[in-house]
mmCIF file of C-alpha atoms in Angstrom:
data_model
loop_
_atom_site.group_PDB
_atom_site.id
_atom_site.type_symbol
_atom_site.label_atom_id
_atom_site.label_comp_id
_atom_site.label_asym_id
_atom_site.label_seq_id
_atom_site.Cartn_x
_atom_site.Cartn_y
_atom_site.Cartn_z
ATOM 1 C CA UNK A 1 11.320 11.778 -13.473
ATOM 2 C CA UNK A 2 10.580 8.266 -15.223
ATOM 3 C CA UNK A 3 7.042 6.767 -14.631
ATOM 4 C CA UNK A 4 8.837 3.450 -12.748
ATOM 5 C CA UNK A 5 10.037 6.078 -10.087
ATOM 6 C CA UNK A 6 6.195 8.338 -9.883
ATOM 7 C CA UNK A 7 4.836 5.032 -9.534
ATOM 8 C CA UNK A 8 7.184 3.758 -6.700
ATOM 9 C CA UNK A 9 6.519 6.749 -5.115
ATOM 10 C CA UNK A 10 2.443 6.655 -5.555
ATOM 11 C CA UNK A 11 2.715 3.087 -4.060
ATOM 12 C CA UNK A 12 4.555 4.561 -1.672
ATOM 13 C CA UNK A 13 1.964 6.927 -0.736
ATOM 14 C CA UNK A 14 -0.609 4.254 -1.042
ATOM 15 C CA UNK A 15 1.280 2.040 2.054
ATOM 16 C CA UNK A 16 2.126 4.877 4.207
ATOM 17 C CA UNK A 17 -1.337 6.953 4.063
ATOM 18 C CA UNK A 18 -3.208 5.623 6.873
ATOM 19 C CA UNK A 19 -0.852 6.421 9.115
ATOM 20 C CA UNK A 20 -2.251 10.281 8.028
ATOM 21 C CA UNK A 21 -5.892 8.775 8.227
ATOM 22 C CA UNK A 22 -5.533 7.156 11.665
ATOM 23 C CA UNK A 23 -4.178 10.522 12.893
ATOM 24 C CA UNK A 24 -6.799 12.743 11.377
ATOM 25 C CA UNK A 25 -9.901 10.450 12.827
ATOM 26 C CA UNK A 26 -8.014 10.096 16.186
ATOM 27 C CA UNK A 27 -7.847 13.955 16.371
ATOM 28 C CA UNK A 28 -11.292 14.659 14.843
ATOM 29 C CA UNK A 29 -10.263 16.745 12.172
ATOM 30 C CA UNK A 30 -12.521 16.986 9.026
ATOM 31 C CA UNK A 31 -14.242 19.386 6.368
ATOM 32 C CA UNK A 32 -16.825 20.045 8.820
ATOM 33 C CA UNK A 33 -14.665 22.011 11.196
ATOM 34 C CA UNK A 34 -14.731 24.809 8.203
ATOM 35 C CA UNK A 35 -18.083 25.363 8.657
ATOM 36 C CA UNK A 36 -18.225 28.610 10.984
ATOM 37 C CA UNK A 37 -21.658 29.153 10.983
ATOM 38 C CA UNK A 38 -23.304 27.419 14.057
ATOM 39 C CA UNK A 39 -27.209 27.583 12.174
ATOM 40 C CA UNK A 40 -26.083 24.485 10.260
ATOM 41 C CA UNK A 41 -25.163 22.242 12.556
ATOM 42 C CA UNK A 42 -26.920 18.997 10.769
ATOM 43 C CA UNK A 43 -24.744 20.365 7.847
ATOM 44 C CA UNK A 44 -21.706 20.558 9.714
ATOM 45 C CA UNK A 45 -22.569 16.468 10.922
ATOM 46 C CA UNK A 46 -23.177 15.393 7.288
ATOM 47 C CA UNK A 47 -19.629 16.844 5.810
ATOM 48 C CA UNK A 48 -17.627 15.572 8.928
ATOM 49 C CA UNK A 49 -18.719 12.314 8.244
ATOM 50 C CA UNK A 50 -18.446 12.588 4.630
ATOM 51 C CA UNK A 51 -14.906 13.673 5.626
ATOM 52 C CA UNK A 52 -14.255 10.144 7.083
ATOM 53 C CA UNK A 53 -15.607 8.188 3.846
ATOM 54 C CA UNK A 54 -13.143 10.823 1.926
ATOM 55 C CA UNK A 55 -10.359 10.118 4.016
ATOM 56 C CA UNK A 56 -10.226 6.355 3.415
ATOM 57 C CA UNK A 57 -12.047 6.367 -0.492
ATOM 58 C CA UNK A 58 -8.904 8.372 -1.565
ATOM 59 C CA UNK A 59 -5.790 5.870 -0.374
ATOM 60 C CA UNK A 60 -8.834 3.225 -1.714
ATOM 61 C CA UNK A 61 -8.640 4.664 -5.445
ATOM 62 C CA UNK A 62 -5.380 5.858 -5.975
ATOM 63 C CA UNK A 63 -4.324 1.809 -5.169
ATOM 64 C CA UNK A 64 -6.691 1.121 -7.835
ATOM 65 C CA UNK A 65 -5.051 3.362 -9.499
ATOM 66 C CA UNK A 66 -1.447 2.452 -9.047
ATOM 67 C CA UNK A 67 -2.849 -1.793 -9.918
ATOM 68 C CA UNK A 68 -4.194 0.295 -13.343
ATOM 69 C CA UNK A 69 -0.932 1.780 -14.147
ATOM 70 C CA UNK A 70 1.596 -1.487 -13.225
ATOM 71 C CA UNK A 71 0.406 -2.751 -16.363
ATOM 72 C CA UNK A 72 2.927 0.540 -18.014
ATOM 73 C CA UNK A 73 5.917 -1.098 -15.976
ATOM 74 C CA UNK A 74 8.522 -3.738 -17.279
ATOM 75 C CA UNK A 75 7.670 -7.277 -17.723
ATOM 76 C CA UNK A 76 9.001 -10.523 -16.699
ATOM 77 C CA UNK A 77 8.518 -14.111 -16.608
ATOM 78 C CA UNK A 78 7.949 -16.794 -13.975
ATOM 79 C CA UNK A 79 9.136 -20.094 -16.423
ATOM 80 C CA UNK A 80 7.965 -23.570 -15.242
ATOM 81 C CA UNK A 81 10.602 -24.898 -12.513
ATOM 82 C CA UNK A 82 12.118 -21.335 -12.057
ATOM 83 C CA UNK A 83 10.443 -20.967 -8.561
ATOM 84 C CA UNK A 84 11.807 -23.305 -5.603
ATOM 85 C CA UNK A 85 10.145 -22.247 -2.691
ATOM 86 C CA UNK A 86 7.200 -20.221 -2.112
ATOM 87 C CA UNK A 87 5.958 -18.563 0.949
ATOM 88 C CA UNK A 88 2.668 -16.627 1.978
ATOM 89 C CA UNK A 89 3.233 -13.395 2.993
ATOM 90 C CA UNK A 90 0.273 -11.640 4.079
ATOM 91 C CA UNK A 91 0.633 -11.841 7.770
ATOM 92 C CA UNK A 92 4.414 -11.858 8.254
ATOM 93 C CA UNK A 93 3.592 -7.699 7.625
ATOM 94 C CA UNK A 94 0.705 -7.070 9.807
ATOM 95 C CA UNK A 95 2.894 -6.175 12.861
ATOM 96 C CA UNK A 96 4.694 -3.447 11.342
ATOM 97 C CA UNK A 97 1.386 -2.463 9.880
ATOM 98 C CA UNK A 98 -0.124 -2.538 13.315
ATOM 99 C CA UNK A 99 2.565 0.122 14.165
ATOM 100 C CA UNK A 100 1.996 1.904 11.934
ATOM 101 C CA UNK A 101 -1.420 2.771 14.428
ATOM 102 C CA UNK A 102 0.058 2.367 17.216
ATOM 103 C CA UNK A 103 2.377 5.623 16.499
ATOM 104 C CA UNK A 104 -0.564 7.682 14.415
ATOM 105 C CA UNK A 105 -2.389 7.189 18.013
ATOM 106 C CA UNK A 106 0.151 8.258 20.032
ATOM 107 C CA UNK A 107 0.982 11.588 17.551
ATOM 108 C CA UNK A 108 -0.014 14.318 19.782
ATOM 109 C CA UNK A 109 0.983 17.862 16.891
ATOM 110 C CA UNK A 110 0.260 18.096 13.355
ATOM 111 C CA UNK A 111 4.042 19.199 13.147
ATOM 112 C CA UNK A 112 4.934 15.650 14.598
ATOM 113 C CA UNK A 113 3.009 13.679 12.133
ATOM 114 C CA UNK A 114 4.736 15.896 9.547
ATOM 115 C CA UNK A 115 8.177 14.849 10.847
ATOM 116 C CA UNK A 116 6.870 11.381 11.463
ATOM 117 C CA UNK A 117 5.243 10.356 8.180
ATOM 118 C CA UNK A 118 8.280 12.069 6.372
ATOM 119 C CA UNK A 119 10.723 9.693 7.555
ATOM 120 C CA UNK A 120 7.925 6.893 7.307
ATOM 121 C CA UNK A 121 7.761 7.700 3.640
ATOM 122 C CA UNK A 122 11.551 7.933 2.515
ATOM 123 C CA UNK A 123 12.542 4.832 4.326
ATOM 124 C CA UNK A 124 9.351 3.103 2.923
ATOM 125 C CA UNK A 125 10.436 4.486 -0.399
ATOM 126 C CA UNK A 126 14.493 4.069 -0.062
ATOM 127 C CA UNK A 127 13.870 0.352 0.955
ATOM 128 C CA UNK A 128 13.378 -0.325 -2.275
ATOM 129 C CA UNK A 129 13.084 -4.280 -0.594
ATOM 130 C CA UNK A 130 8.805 -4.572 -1.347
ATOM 131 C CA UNK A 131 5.850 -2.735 -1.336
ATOM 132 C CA UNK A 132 3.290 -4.338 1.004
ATOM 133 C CA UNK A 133 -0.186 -2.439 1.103
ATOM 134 C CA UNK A 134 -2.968 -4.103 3.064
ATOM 135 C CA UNK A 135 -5.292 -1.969 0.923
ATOM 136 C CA UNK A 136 -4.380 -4.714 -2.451
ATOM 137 C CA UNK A 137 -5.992 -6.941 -0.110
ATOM 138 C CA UNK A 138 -9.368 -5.138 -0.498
ATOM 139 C CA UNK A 139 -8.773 -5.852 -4.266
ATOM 140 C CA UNK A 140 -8.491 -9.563 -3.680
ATOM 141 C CA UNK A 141 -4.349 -9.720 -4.005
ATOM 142 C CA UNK A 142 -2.040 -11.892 -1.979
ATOM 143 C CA UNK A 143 1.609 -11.579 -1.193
ATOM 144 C CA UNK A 144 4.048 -14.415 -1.621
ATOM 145 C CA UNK A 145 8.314 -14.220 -0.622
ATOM 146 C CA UNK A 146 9.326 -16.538 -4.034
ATOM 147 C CA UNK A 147 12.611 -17.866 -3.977
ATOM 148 C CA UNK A 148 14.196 -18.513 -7.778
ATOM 149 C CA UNK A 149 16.842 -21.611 -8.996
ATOM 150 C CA UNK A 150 19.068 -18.955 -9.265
ATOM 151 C CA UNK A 151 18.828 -18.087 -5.380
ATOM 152 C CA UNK A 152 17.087 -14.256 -5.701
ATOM 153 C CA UNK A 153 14.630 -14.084 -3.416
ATOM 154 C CA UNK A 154 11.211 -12.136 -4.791
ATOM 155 C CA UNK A 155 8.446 -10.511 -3.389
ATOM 156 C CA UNK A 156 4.997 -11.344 -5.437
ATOM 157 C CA UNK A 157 1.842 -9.317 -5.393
ATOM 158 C CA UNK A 158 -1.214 -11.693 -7.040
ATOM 159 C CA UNK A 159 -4.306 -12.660 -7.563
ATOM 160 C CA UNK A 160 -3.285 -16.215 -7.967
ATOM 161 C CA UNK A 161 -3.512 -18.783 -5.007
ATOM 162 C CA UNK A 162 -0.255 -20.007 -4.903
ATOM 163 C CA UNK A 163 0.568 -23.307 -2.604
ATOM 164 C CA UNK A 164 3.361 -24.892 -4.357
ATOM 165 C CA UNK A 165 6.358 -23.678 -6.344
ATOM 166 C CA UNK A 166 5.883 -25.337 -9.435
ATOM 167 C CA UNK A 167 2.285 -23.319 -9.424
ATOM 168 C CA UNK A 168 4.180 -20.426 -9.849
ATOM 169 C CA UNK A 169 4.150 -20.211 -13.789
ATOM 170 C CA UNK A 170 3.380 -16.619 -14.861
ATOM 171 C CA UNK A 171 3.787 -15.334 -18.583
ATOM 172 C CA UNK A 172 3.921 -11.783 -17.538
ATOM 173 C CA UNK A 173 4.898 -9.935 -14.256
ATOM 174 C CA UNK A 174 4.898 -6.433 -14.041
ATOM 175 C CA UNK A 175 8.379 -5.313 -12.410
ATOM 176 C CA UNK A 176 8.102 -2.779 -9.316
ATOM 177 C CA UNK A 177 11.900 -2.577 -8.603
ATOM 178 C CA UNK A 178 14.946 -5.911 -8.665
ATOM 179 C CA UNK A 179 12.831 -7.487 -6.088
ATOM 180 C CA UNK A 180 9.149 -7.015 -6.461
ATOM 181 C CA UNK A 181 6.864 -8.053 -9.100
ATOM 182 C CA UNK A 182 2.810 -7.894 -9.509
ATOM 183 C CA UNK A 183 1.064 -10.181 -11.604
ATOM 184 C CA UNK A 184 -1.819 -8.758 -12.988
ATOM 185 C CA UNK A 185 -3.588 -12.216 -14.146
#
């Protein structure tokens, strides 16, 4: 398996992961449950809470991660002029974020969240179209739908606070897949 296609799929981890998170808070599950003897309840407090910090510190890091690692992915250019239109992205995604919730809340068997995240994940994955995680927001990203002179449309993870096309002049983006780049400042 090439790295473009591990990383795809960590990214694709990274978006789909809460849905797992919401679920496992909604139901109450965490390390503390393991703890059998009923002497240590304070114990058995401290690691279920610790089980919530887990829960969300681990899709946290590994999209730190993945933002470490686009810098091993092709490269690519925005010249000056080569972007005609520019538009901000960030919210356009929230309600099919939001759903993302809405179903982990209504997920009533661990065997249905199976089934449900699994076909979450490989349509996430097969789309192939972007890769929109509201956790690069917590790293101070911002997601733009660029189109080029030669009429592709783009989706653009960055840093950069981007109001006009002819801002968009970037010496090196790192390529996700044919339609979704990162620049990495």
């Amino acid at each position: 398996m090439d790295f473009n296609t591990l990383f795809r799929l960590l990214l694709t981890f990274n978006a789909t992961s809460l849905l797992v998170i919401v679920y496992l808070v909604q139901r109450g599950i965490t390390f503390g449950e393991f703890i059998a003897d009923p002497s240590l309840p304070g114990l058995k407090a401290a690691i279920s809470g610790l089980s919530y910090a887990l829960y969300l510190a681990v899709p946290i890091v590994l999209t730190g991660l993945s933002l470490r690692l686009s810098r091993r992915l092709g490269s690519d250019t925005f010249q000056p002029g080569q972007v005609v239109s520019i538009e901000h992205a960030n919210n356009s995604f929230l309600p099919s974020y939001l759903g993302y919730f809405f179903v982990a809340l209504s997920i009533n068997s661990f065997q249905t969240l199976v089934f449900v995240y699994l076909i979450l994940f490989i349509f996430t994955y097969r789309s192939q179209a972007l890769y929109f995680n509201p956790l690069f927001l917590l790293y101070g990203y911002e997601f733009y739908n660029v189109s080029t002179s030669s009429h592709v449309t783009l989706f653009l993870i960055s840093k950069e606070s981007f109001r006009t096309p002819k801002e968009v002049v970037i010496d090196k983006v790192y390529r996700i897949n044919d339609y979704t780049l990162i620049d990495r400042g």
